[in-house]
mmCIF file of C-alpha atoms in Angstrom:
data_model
loop_
_atom_site.group_PDB
_atom_site.id
_atom_site.type_symbol
_atom_site.label_atom_id
_atom_site.label_comp_id
_atom_site.label_asym_id
_atom_site.label_seq_id
_atom_site.Cartn_x
_atom_site.Cartn_y
_atom_site.Cartn_z
ATOM 1 C CA MET P 1 20.974 20.404 9.808
ATOM 2 C CA LYS P 2 21.403 16.792 9.728
ATOM 3 C CA GLN P 3 20.237 15.272 6.631
ATOM 4 C CA PRO P 4 18.154 11.770 6.415
ATOM 5 C CA VAL P 5 20.469 9.217 5.346
ATOM 6 C CA PRO P 6 18.633 7.765 1.917
ATOM 7 C CA LEU P 7 18.239 3.688 1.781
ATOM 8 C CA ALA P 8 20.990 1.726 0.430
ATOM 9 C CA PRO P 9 20.093 0.402 -3.083
ATOM 10 C CA HIS P 10 19.705 -3.206 -1.228
ATOM 11 C CA ASP P 11 17.461 -2.345 1.709
ATOM 12 C CA PRO P 12 14.099 -3.281 0.731
ATOM 13 C CA PRO P 13 11.226 -0.607 0.548
ATOM 14 C CA PRO P 14 8.641 -0.829 3.126
ATOM 15 C CA PRO P 15 5.646 -3.971 2.268
ATOM 16 C CA GLY P 16 2.796 -2.658 0.815
ATOM 17 C CA PRO P 17 -0.182 -1.702 2.904
ATOM 18 C CA LEU P 18 -1.794 -5.174 3.053
ATOM 19 C CA LEU P 19 1.173 -7.324 4.419
ATOM 20 C CA ALA P 20 1.938 -4.164 6.439
ATOM 21 C CA GLY P 21 -0.512 -5.532 9.390
ATOM 22 C CA PRO P 22 -3.492 -3.213 10.197
ATOM 23 C CA ALA P 23 -3.428 0.302 10.764
ATOM 24 C CA PRO P 24 -2.571 2.120 14.626
ATOM 25 C CA LEU P 25 -5.649 1.298 16.626
ATOM 26 C CA PRO P 26 -7.607 3.909 17.415
ATOM 27 C CA PRO P 27 -8.680 3.679 21.233
ATOM 28 C CA ALA P 28 -11.154 0.941 22.143
ATOM 29 C CA SER P 29 -14.290 1.257 23.439
ATOM 30 C CA GLN P 30 -14.417 1.112 27.174
ATOM 31 C CA ARG P 31 -17.874 -0.280 27.002
ATOM 32 C CA LYS P 32 -18.873 -3.897 28.010
ATOM 33 C CA ARG P 33 -21.347 -6.293 27.397
ATOM 34 C CA THR P 34 -23.341 -6.446 30.505
ATOM 35 C CA PRO P 35 -26.567 -8.219 30.826
ATOM 36 C CA LEU P 36 -28.368 -4.770 31.129
ATOM 37 C CA ARG P 37 -26.524 -3.620 27.870
ATOM 38 C CA ARG P 38 -27.555 -6.607 25.882
ATOM 39 C CA ALA P 39 -31.281 -6.156 27.245
ATOM 40 C CA GLY P 40 -31.345 -2.248 26.383
ATOM 41 C CA TYR P 41 -30.280 -3.608 23.132
ATOM 42 C CA ALA P 42 -32.653 -5.998 22.431
ATOM 43 C CA VAL P 43 -35.248 -3.396 23.144
ATOM 44 C CA ALA P 44 -34.018 -0.707 21.560
ATOM 45 C CA ALA P 45 -33.104 -2.461 18.185
ATOM 46 C CA PRO P 46 -36.986 -3.098 17.144
ATOM 47 C CA LEU P 47 -37.463 0.090 18.098
ATOM 48 C CA ILE P 48 -34.867 2.003 16.081
ATOM 49 C CA HIS P 49 -35.882 -0.194 13.270
ATOM 50 C CA GLY P 50 -39.466 0.292 13.550
ATOM 51 C CA VAL P 51 -39.047 4.155 13.532
ATOM 52 C CA VAL P 52 -36.719 4.622 10.732
ATOM 53 C CA ARG P 53 -39.239 2.122 8.582
ATOM 54 C CA ALA P 54 -41.902 4.447 9.432
ATOM 55 C CA LEU P 55 -39.897 7.514 8.686
ATOM 56 C CA TRP P 56 -38.686 6.157 5.381
ATOM 57 C CA ALA P 57 -42.352 4.998 4.122
ATOM 58 C CA THR P 58 -43.078 8.318 4.299
ATOM 59 C CA ALA P 59 -40.171 9.363 1.730
ATOM 60 C CA ARG P 60 -40.610 9.934 -1.833
ATOM 61 C CA VAL P 61 -38.345 8.352 -3.383
ATOM 62 C CA ARG P 62 -37.478 8.722 -7.283
ATOM 63 C CA VAL P 63 -34.632 7.340 -9.282
ATOM 64 C CA VAL P 64 -33.847 10.231 -11.896
ATOM 65 C CA VAL P 65 -30.880 8.597 -13.831
ATOM 66 C CA GLY P 66 -30.011 4.458 -14.336
ATOM 67 C CA ALA P 67 -32.522 2.812 -12.795
ATOM 68 C CA GLU P 68 -31.957 -0.257 -15.025
ATOM 69 C CA HIS P 69 -28.600 -0.557 -13.973
ATOM 70 C CA LEU P 70 -29.089 -2.157 -10.449
ATOM 71 C CA ASP P 71 -31.175 -4.830 -12.048
ATOM 72 C CA ALA P 72 -28.597 -5.111 -15.176
ATOM 73 C CA ALA P 73 -25.611 -5.759 -12.320
ATOM 74 C CA LEU P 74 -27.913 -8.609 -10.500
ATOM 75 C CA ALA P 75 -28.749 -10.427 -13.864
ATOM 76 C CA ALA P 76 -25.046 -10.820 -14.994
ATOM 77 C CA HIS P 77 -23.903 -11.544 -11.293
ATOM 78 C CA PRO P 78 -24.652 -13.046 -8.064
ATOM 79 C CA ALA P 79 -23.791 -9.586 -6.584
ATOM 80 C CA CYS P 80 -22.327 -6.300 -6.537
ATOM 81 C CA VAL P 81 -20.384 -3.261 -4.591
ATOM 82 C CA PRO P 82 -23.337 -0.765 -4.427
ATOM 83 C CA THR P 83 -21.109 2.611 -3.343
ATOM 84 C CA LEU P 84 -21.999 5.825 -2.445
ATOM 85 C CA TRP P 85 -20.793 8.411 -0.344
ATOM 86 C CA HIS P 86 -20.615 8.228 3.611
ATOM 87 C CA GLU P 87 -22.909 11.325 3.994
ATOM 88 C CA GLU P 88 -25.607 9.513 1.984
ATOM 89 C CA LEU P 89 -25.569 6.620 4.534
ATOM 90 C CA VAL P 90 -28.694 6.980 6.202
ATOM 91 C CA ALA P 91 -30.798 7.297 2.938
ATOM 92 C CA GLY P 92 -28.660 5.112 1.240
ATOM 93 C CA CYS P 93 -28.990 2.188 3.500
ATOM 94 C CA ALA P 94 -32.854 2.802 3.608
ATOM 95 C CA PHE P 95 -33.124 2.896 -0.073
ATOM 96 C CA LEU P 96 -30.902 -0.267 -1.055
ATOM 97 C CA VAL P 97 -32.399 -2.395 1.823
ATOM 98 C CA ASP P 98 -36.067 -1.985 0.276
ATOM 99 C CA ALA P 99 -34.180 -1.932 -3.357
ATOM 100 C CA PHE P 100 -32.426 -5.310 -2.242
ATOM 101 C CA ARG P 101 -35.566 -7.083 -0.302
ATOM 102 C CA ARG P 102 -37.647 -6.441 -3.503
ATOM 103 C CA ARG P 103 -35.603 -8.320 -5.802
ATOM 104 C CA GLY P 104 -34.934 -11.114 -3.062
ATOM 105 C CA ARG P 105 -31.286 -10.473 -3.223
ATOM 106 C CA PRO P 106 -29.323 -10.160 -0.190
ATOM 107 C CA LEU P 107 -27.414 -7.217 1.133
ATOM 108 C CA ALA P 108 -24.015 -7.158 3.534
ATOM 109 C CA PHE P 109 -23.414 -4.259 5.716
ATOM 110 C CA LEU P 110 -19.573 -4.327 7.658
ATOM 111 C CA VAL P 111 -20.285 -3.552 11.642
ATOM 112 C CA SER P 112 -17.935 -2.400 13.711
ATOM 113 C CA PRO P 113 -17.147 -5.058 16.370
ATOM 114 C CA SER P 114 -17.471 -2.776 19.027
ATOM 115 C CA VAL P 115 -19.994 -3.056 21.614
ATOM 116 C CA ASP P 116 -22.132 -0.555 19.797
ATOM 117 C CA GLY P 117 -22.077 -2.455 16.935
ATOM 118 C CA ASP P 118 -24.195 -5.420 18.744
ATOM 119 C CA LEU P 119 -26.846 -2.424 18.539
ATOM 120 C CA VAL P 120 -26.387 -1.727 15.001
ATOM 121 C CA GLU P 121 -26.193 -5.343 13.754
ATOM 122 C CA LYS P 122 -29.323 -5.748 15.712
ATOM 123 C CA VAL P 123 -31.292 -3.648 13.439
ATOM 124 C CA VAL P 124 -29.697 -4.587 10.485
ATOM 125 C CA LEU P 125 -30.443 -8.046 10.765
ATOM 126 C CA ARG P 126 -34.078 -7.434 11.498
ATOM 127 C CA ALA P 127 -34.127 -4.993 7.898
ATOM 128 C CA GLY P 128 -33.071 -8.665 6.438
ATOM 129 C CA GLY P 129 -29.203 -7.749 5.856
ATOM 130 C CA VAL P 130 -26.139 -9.538 6.497
ATOM 131 C CA VAL P 131 -23.623 -8.478 8.656
ATOM 132 C CA VAL P 132 -19.795 -8.973 8.795
ATOM 133 C CA ARG P 133 -18.450 -7.815 12.102
ATOM 134 C CA GLY P 134 -14.988 -5.863 11.046
ATOM 135 C CA SER P 135 -13.562 -2.677 10.816
ATOM 136 C CA ALA P 136 -11.526 -0.693 8.042
ATOM 137 C CA THR P 137 -9.391 0.877 10.625
ATOM 138 C CA ARG P 138 -9.043 -2.250 12.475
ATOM 139 C CA ASN P 139 -8.894 -5.104 10.940
ATOM 140 C CA GLY P 140 -9.552 -3.885 6.918
ATOM 141 C CA VAL P 141 -8.064 -6.413 5.560
ATOM 142 C CA LYS P 142 -9.667 -9.568 6.953
ATOM 143 C CA SER P 143 -13.128 -7.363 6.867
ATOM 144 C CA LEU P 144 -12.508 -7.116 2.861
ATOM 145 C CA ARG P 145 -11.584 -10.886 3.109
ATOM 146 C CA ASP P 146 -15.033 -11.542 4.875
ATOM 147 C CA LEU P 147 -16.960 -9.538 2.400
ATOM 148 C CA TYR P 148 -15.313 -11.550 -0.561
ATOM 149 C CA ARG P 149 -16.832 -14.530 1.134
ATOM 150 C CA LEU P 150 -20.031 -13.168 1.579
ATOM 151 C CA MET P 151 -20.091 -12.249 -1.839
ATOM 152 C CA ARG P 152 -18.779 -15.628 -3.434
ATOM 153 C CA LYS P 153 -20.917 -17.809 -0.902
ATOM 154 C CA GLN P 154 -24.191 -16.322 -0.231
ATOM 155 C CA GLY P 155 -24.424 -13.498 -3.197
ATOM 156 C CA ALA P 156 -24.768 -10.761 -0.780
ATOM 157 C CA SER P 157 -23.722 -7.512 -2.389
ATOM 158 C CA PRO P 158 -21.897 -5.482 0.395
ATOM 159 C CA PHE P 159 -22.781 -1.908 0.562
ATOM 160 C CA PHE P 160 -19.838 0.366 0.516
ATOM 161 C CA THR P 161 -18.887 3.798 1.104
ATOM 162 C CA PRO P 162 -15.337 4.407 0.009
ATOM 163 C CA ASP P 163 -14.790 7.727 1.769
ATOM 164 C CA GLY P 164 -15.399 5.918 5.098
ATOM 165 C CA PRO P 165 -14.588 5.265 7.801
ATOM 166 C CA THR P 166 -13.361 8.412 9.038
ATOM 167 C CA GLY P 167 -12.967 10.598 5.490
ATOM 168 C CA PRO P 168 -11.836 12.677 4.095
ATOM 169 C CA ALA P 169 -15.074 13.436 3.357
ATOM 170 C CA ARG P 170 -15.856 12.320 -0.748
ATOM 171 C CA GLU P 171 -12.425 11.387 -1.624
ATOM 172 C CA ALA P 172 -12.362 7.858 -3.031
ATOM 173 C CA LYS P 173 -10.325 5.079 -1.211
ATOM 174 C CA ALA P 174 -9.596 1.718 -3.254
ATOM 175 C CA GLY P 175 -11.228 -0.882 -1.002
ATOM 176 C CA ALA P 176 -14.129 -1.126 -2.806
ATOM 177 C CA LEU P 177 -12.622 -1.643 -6.026
ATOM 178 C CA MET P 178 -10.311 -4.437 -4.620
ATOM 179 C CA LEU P 179 -13.434 -5.931 -3.435
ATOM 180 C CA ALA P 180 -14.954 -5.679 -6.593
ATOM 181 C CA GLN P 181 -11.700 -6.973 -8.557
ATOM 182 C CA LEU P 182 -11.195 -9.796 -5.932
ATOM 183 C CA ALA P 183 -14.788 -11.104 -6.260
ATOM 184 C CA GLY P 184 -14.921 -10.466 -10.317
ATOM 185 C CA MET P 185 -18.361 -8.810 -9.907
ATOM 186 C CA PRO P 186 -19.355 -4.988 -10.491
ATOM 187 C CA LEU P 187 -19.111 -2.286 -8.488
ATOM 188 C CA LEU P 188 -22.368 -0.292 -8.649
ATOM 189 C CA PRO P 189 -21.882 3.916 -7.446
ATOM 190 C CA LEU P 190 -25.162 5.775 -6.864
ATOM 191 C CA SER P 191 -26.223 8.642 -4.844
ATOM 192 C CA VAL P 192 -29.367 8.832 -2.566
ATOM 193 C CA ARG P 193 -29.990 12.435 -1.685
ATOM 194 C CA PRO P 194 -32.598 13.425 0.851
ATOM 195 C CA ARG P 195 -34.146 16.932 -0.315
ATOM 196 C CA ARG P 196 -34.521 18.006 3.421
ATOM 197 C CA ALA P 197 -32.426 16.651 6.104
ATOM 198 C CA TRP P 198 -30.570 17.359 9.154
ATOM 199 C CA ARG P 199 -26.995 17.706 8.785
ATOM 200 C CA LEU P 200 -25.075 16.454 11.403
ATOM 201 C CA ARG P 201 -21.606 17.940 12.563
ATOM 202 C CA THR P 202 -19.650 15.050 12.053
ATOM 203 C CA TRP P 203 -17.007 14.643 9.432
ATOM 204 C CA ASP P 204 -18.600 13.403 6.885
ATOM 205 C CA ARG P 205 -21.581 15.936 7.697
ATOM 206 C CA LEU P 206 -24.074 12.873 7.571
ATOM 207 C CA LEU P 207 -27.382 13.739 5.856
ATOM 208 C CA VAL P 208 -30.200 12.813 8.434
ATOM 209 C CA PRO P 209 -33.347 12.463 6.357
ATOM 210 C CA LEU P 210 -36.563 14.465 7.581
ATOM 211 C CA PRO P 211 -40.146 13.070 7.027
ATOM 212 C CA PHE P 212 -41.893 12.843 3.828
ATOM 213 C CA THR P 213 -39.067 14.353 2.373
ATOM 214 C CA ARG P 214 -38.663 13.827 -1.855
ATOM 215 C CA VAL P 215 -35.497 11.404 -2.120
ATOM 216 C CA THR P 216 -33.458 11.475 -5.331
ATOM 217 C CA VAL P 217 -31.581 8.619 -6.472
ATOM 218 C CA ALA P 218 -29.004 8.267 -9.517
ATOM 219 C CA PHE P 219 -27.189 4.907 -10.835
ATOM 220 C CA GLY P 220 -23.976 5.241 -12.169
ATOM 221 C CA PRO P 221 -23.258 1.969 -14.961
ATOM 222 C CA PRO P 222 -21.658 -1.060 -13.175
ATOM 223 C CA ARG P 223 -18.438 -1.047 -13.340
ATOM 224 C CA ASP P 224 -16.027 -4.118 -13.716
ATOM 225 C CA VAL P 225 -12.598 -3.898 -12.474
ATOM 226 C CA PRO P 226 -10.234 -5.542 -14.760
ATOM 227 C CA ALA P 227 -8.118 -8.179 -12.713
ATOM 228 C CA ASP P 228 -4.763 -6.835 -13.626
ATOM 229 C CA LEU P 229 -5.356 -3.077 -12.829
ATOM 230 C CA ALA P 230 -3.033 -2.807 -10.026
ATOM 231 C CA GLY P 231 -0.558 0.005 -8.363
ATOM 232 C CA ASP P 232 -1.028 3.734 -8.898
ATOM 233 C CA ALA P 233 -3.674 2.748 -11.691
ATOM 234 C CA LEU P 234 -5.637 0.902 -9.273
ATOM 235 C CA GLU P 235 -4.488 3.197 -6.138
ATOM 236 C CA LEU P 236 -4.609 6.485 -8.096
ATOM 237 C CA GLY P 237 -6.225 6.466 -11.042
ATOM 238 C CA ALA P 238 -9.491 4.224 -10.324
ATOM 239 C CA THR P 239 -9.911 5.601 -7.211
ATOM 240 C CA ALA P 240 -10.175 9.605 -8.501
ATOM 241 C CA GLU P 241 -12.701 8.052 -11.626
ATOM 242 C CA LEU P 242 -14.437 6.408 -8.763
ATOM 243 C CA THR P 243 -14.585 9.852 -6.899
ATOM 244 C CA SER P 244 -15.231 11.705 -10.409
ATOM 245 C CA GLU P 245 -18.446 9.534 -10.962
ATOM 246 C CA LEU P 246 -19.813 9.969 -7.681
ATOM 247 C CA GLU P 247 -19.638 13.590 -7.238
ATOM 248 C CA GLY P 248 -21.381 13.631 -11.095
ATOM 249 C CA LEU P 249 -23.844 11.096 -9.337
ATOM 250 C CA ARG P 250 -24.175 13.415 -6.470
ATOM 251 C CA ALA P 251 -24.611 16.590 -8.932
ATOM 252 C CA LEU P 252 -27.449 14.737 -10.391
ATOM 253 C CA ALA P 253 -29.114 13.682 -7.753
ATOM 254 C CA THR P 254 -28.790 16.862 -5.734
ATOM 255 C CA ARG P 255 -30.695 19.121 -8.796
ATOM 256 C CA MET U 1 1.275 -32.311 -4.694
ATOM 257 C CA THR U 2 2.201 -31.378 -1.427
ATOM 258 C CA THR U 3 1.120 -28.300 0.028
ATOM 259 C CA ARG U 4 4.536 -26.547 0.070
ATOM 260 C CA GLN U 5 4.250 -27.485 -3.442
ATOM 261 C CA GLU U 6 0.869 -26.010 -4.045
ATOM 262 C CA THR U 7 1.407 -22.878 -2.367
ATOM 263 C CA LEU U 8 5.082 -22.018 -4.128
ATOM 264 C CA GLU U 9 2.254 -22.506 -7.811
ATOM 265 C CA THR U 10 -0.344 -20.216 -5.683
ATOM 266 C CA LEU U 11 2.800 -17.599 -5.267
ATOM 267 C CA ALA U 12 4.055 -17.910 -8.688
ATOM 268 C CA ARG U 13 0.548 -17.765 -10.613
ATOM 269 C CA ILE U 14 -0.399 -14.538 -8.563
ATOM 270 C CA ALA U 15 3.235 -13.077 -9.101
ATOM 271 C CA GLY U 16 3.177 -14.017 -12.640
ATOM 272 C CA VAL U 17 6.546 -15.472 -12.911
ATOM 273 C CA ASP U 18 7.813 -19.215 -12.690
ATOM 274 C CA ALA U 19 7.146 -21.473 -10.125
ATOM 275 C CA ALA U 20 10.770 -22.961 -10.261
ATOM 276 C CA THR U 21 12.169 -19.625 -10.040
ATOM 277 C CA LEU U 22 10.872 -18.929 -6.361
ATOM 278 C CA ALA U 23 13.194 -18.712 -3.770
ATOM 279 C CA PRO U 24 13.043 -18.522 0.058
ATOM 280 C CA GLU U 25 14.543 -15.175 0.600
ATOM 281 C CA GLN U 26 12.815 -13.310 -2.133
ATOM 282 C CA HIS U 27 10.532 -10.122 -0.524
ATOM 283 C CA LEU U 28 7.118 -10.525 -2.126
ATOM 284 C CA VAL U 29 6.608 -6.873 -3.110
ATOM 285 C CA VAL U 30 10.608 -6.153 -4.147
ATOM 286 C CA ASP U 31 11.134 -9.028 -5.499
ATOM 287 C CA LEU U 32 7.493 -10.335 -6.618
ATOM 288 C CA GLY U 33 6.041 -7.270 -6.734
ATOM 289 C CA ILE U 34 3.017 -8.277 -4.586
ATOM 290 C CA ASP U 35 0.943 -5.257 -4.103
ATOM 291 C CA SER U 36 -2.046 -4.687 -2.277
ATOM 292 C CA PRO U 37 -4.852 -6.472 -4.915
ATOM 293 C CA LYS U 38 -2.564 -9.763 -5.418
ATOM 294 C CA ALA U 39 -1.751 -9.777 -1.763
ATOM 295 C CA LEU U 40 -5.656 -9.929 -1.119
ATOM 296 C CA ARG U 41 -6.106 -12.423 -3.621
ATOM 297 C CA LEU U 42 -2.710 -14.676 -1.955
ATOM 298 C CA LEU U 43 -4.402 -14.173 1.323
ATOM 299 C CA VAL U 44 -7.785 -15.902 0.371
ATOM 300 C CA GLU U 45 -6.052 -18.358 -1.876
ATOM 301 C CA LEU U 46 -4.172 -19.189 1.285
ATOM 302 C CA GLU U 47 -7.128 -18.958 3.453
ATOM 303 C CA ASP U 48 -9.037 -21.240 1.251
ATOM 304 C CA ARG U 49 -6.317 -23.810 0.490
ATOM 305 C CA LEU U 50 -5.340 -24.201 4.485
ATOM 306 C CA ASP U 51 -9.096 -23.591 5.491
ATOM 307 C CA VAL U 52 -8.428 -21.118 8.420
ATOM 308 C CA GLU U 53 -8.789 -17.278 8.779
ATOM 309 C CA ILE U 54 -5.265 -15.726 8.483
ATOM 310 C CA GLU U 55 -5.581 -12.533 10.884
ATOM 311 C CA ASP U 56 -4.010 -8.904 10.049
ATOM 312 C CA GLU U 57 -1.378 -9.506 12.588
ATOM 313 C CA ASP U 58 -0.407 -12.474 10.935
ATOM 314 C CA ALA U 59 -0.246 -11.327 7.584
ATOM 315 C CA ALA U 60 2.281 -8.346 8.435
ATOM 316 C CA GLY U 61 4.659 -10.772 9.125
ATOM 317 C CA LEU U 62 4.753 -12.668 5.584
ATOM 318 C CA LYS U 63 7.373 -10.564 3.806
ATOM 319 C CA THR U 64 9.074 -13.066 1.942
ATOM 320 C CA VAL U 65 8.651 -16.186 0.252
ATOM 321 C CA GLY U 66 10.145 -18.285 2.767
ATOM 322 C CA ASP U 67 8.016 -16.478 5.536
ATOM 323 C CA VAL U 68 4.803 -18.037 3.552
ATOM 324 C CA LEU U 69 6.091 -21.529 3.428
ATOM 325 C CA ALA U 70 6.938 -21.181 7.160
ATOM 326 C CA TYR U 71 3.452 -20.125 7.890
ATOM 327 C CA VAL U 72 1.915 -22.911 5.503
ATOM 328 C CA ALA U 73 3.842 -25.454 6.926
ATOM 329 C CA ARG U 74 2.680 -24.231 10.691
ATOM 330 C CA VAL U 75 -1.048 -23.757 10.355
ATOM 331 C CA GLY U 76 -1.647 -26.212 7.420
ATOM 332 C CA GLY U 77 0.419 -29.137 8.092
#
């Protein structure tokens, strides 16, 4: 059997992921921005926002661990990077939108540039959020830079799911850490668990809270990412620590 | 200070080397140790300095110091 030929010593190894260009593109949506679709979204966005707000208003939310950490992070910095697992996206969004609105601080969302993202953008804007259109798989590096600018210029805190957008579920990748490091602002790990929820058959087994559910929240302490943290220490060590911390918070919020 | 010199100073600071030692053929990853976080910072600083948005496809073409200088000369004058 033919053996692979090793690289000669002078052959440069492949460049790092950020300079290697975007990941292979997933199939692009075939949907078009038709006038009918725009009109439909204009009607649907306030309806969706209203339904979500009404449902969330029935939830009984209790912060069981680290209630002081969000205020501590925002007192010391213009913004932070709230970070939770993708499966908690729905309750996490609702909780953080409320929490940031009460504090008069903007919360930022990365929304797909696809046509479907237009609807999500309208809903997020209605909820008082700030939107960056981009995709972690299509233009992830540029999206990180756009989020960084929102943090620095508008003091917006970008909400991050470190196992998104496609998993594996509950295994952190380095994006949230790199963003916090670049901005010089802390990452804020948390878990937001509805007691009663639908579990969708998606890769993340997304939790959709049921009306009148109890929701338990656990915050970890704000985590500064040192400017000189790099290489395996960042991409393996720190991501493993983040995974472990989010799993610990998940366990606390599930009790 | 010219845009080229400023770019070299930026590269040197991020890579943690003396700007005088930089050469166009040096590979950003192999020779200067520009890993993902440093690359992100380099792109942000270049964008701020040049007042442009660098697309990921353009960033993928920046493999050497010479590539960065050529890009800066092309878009930043």
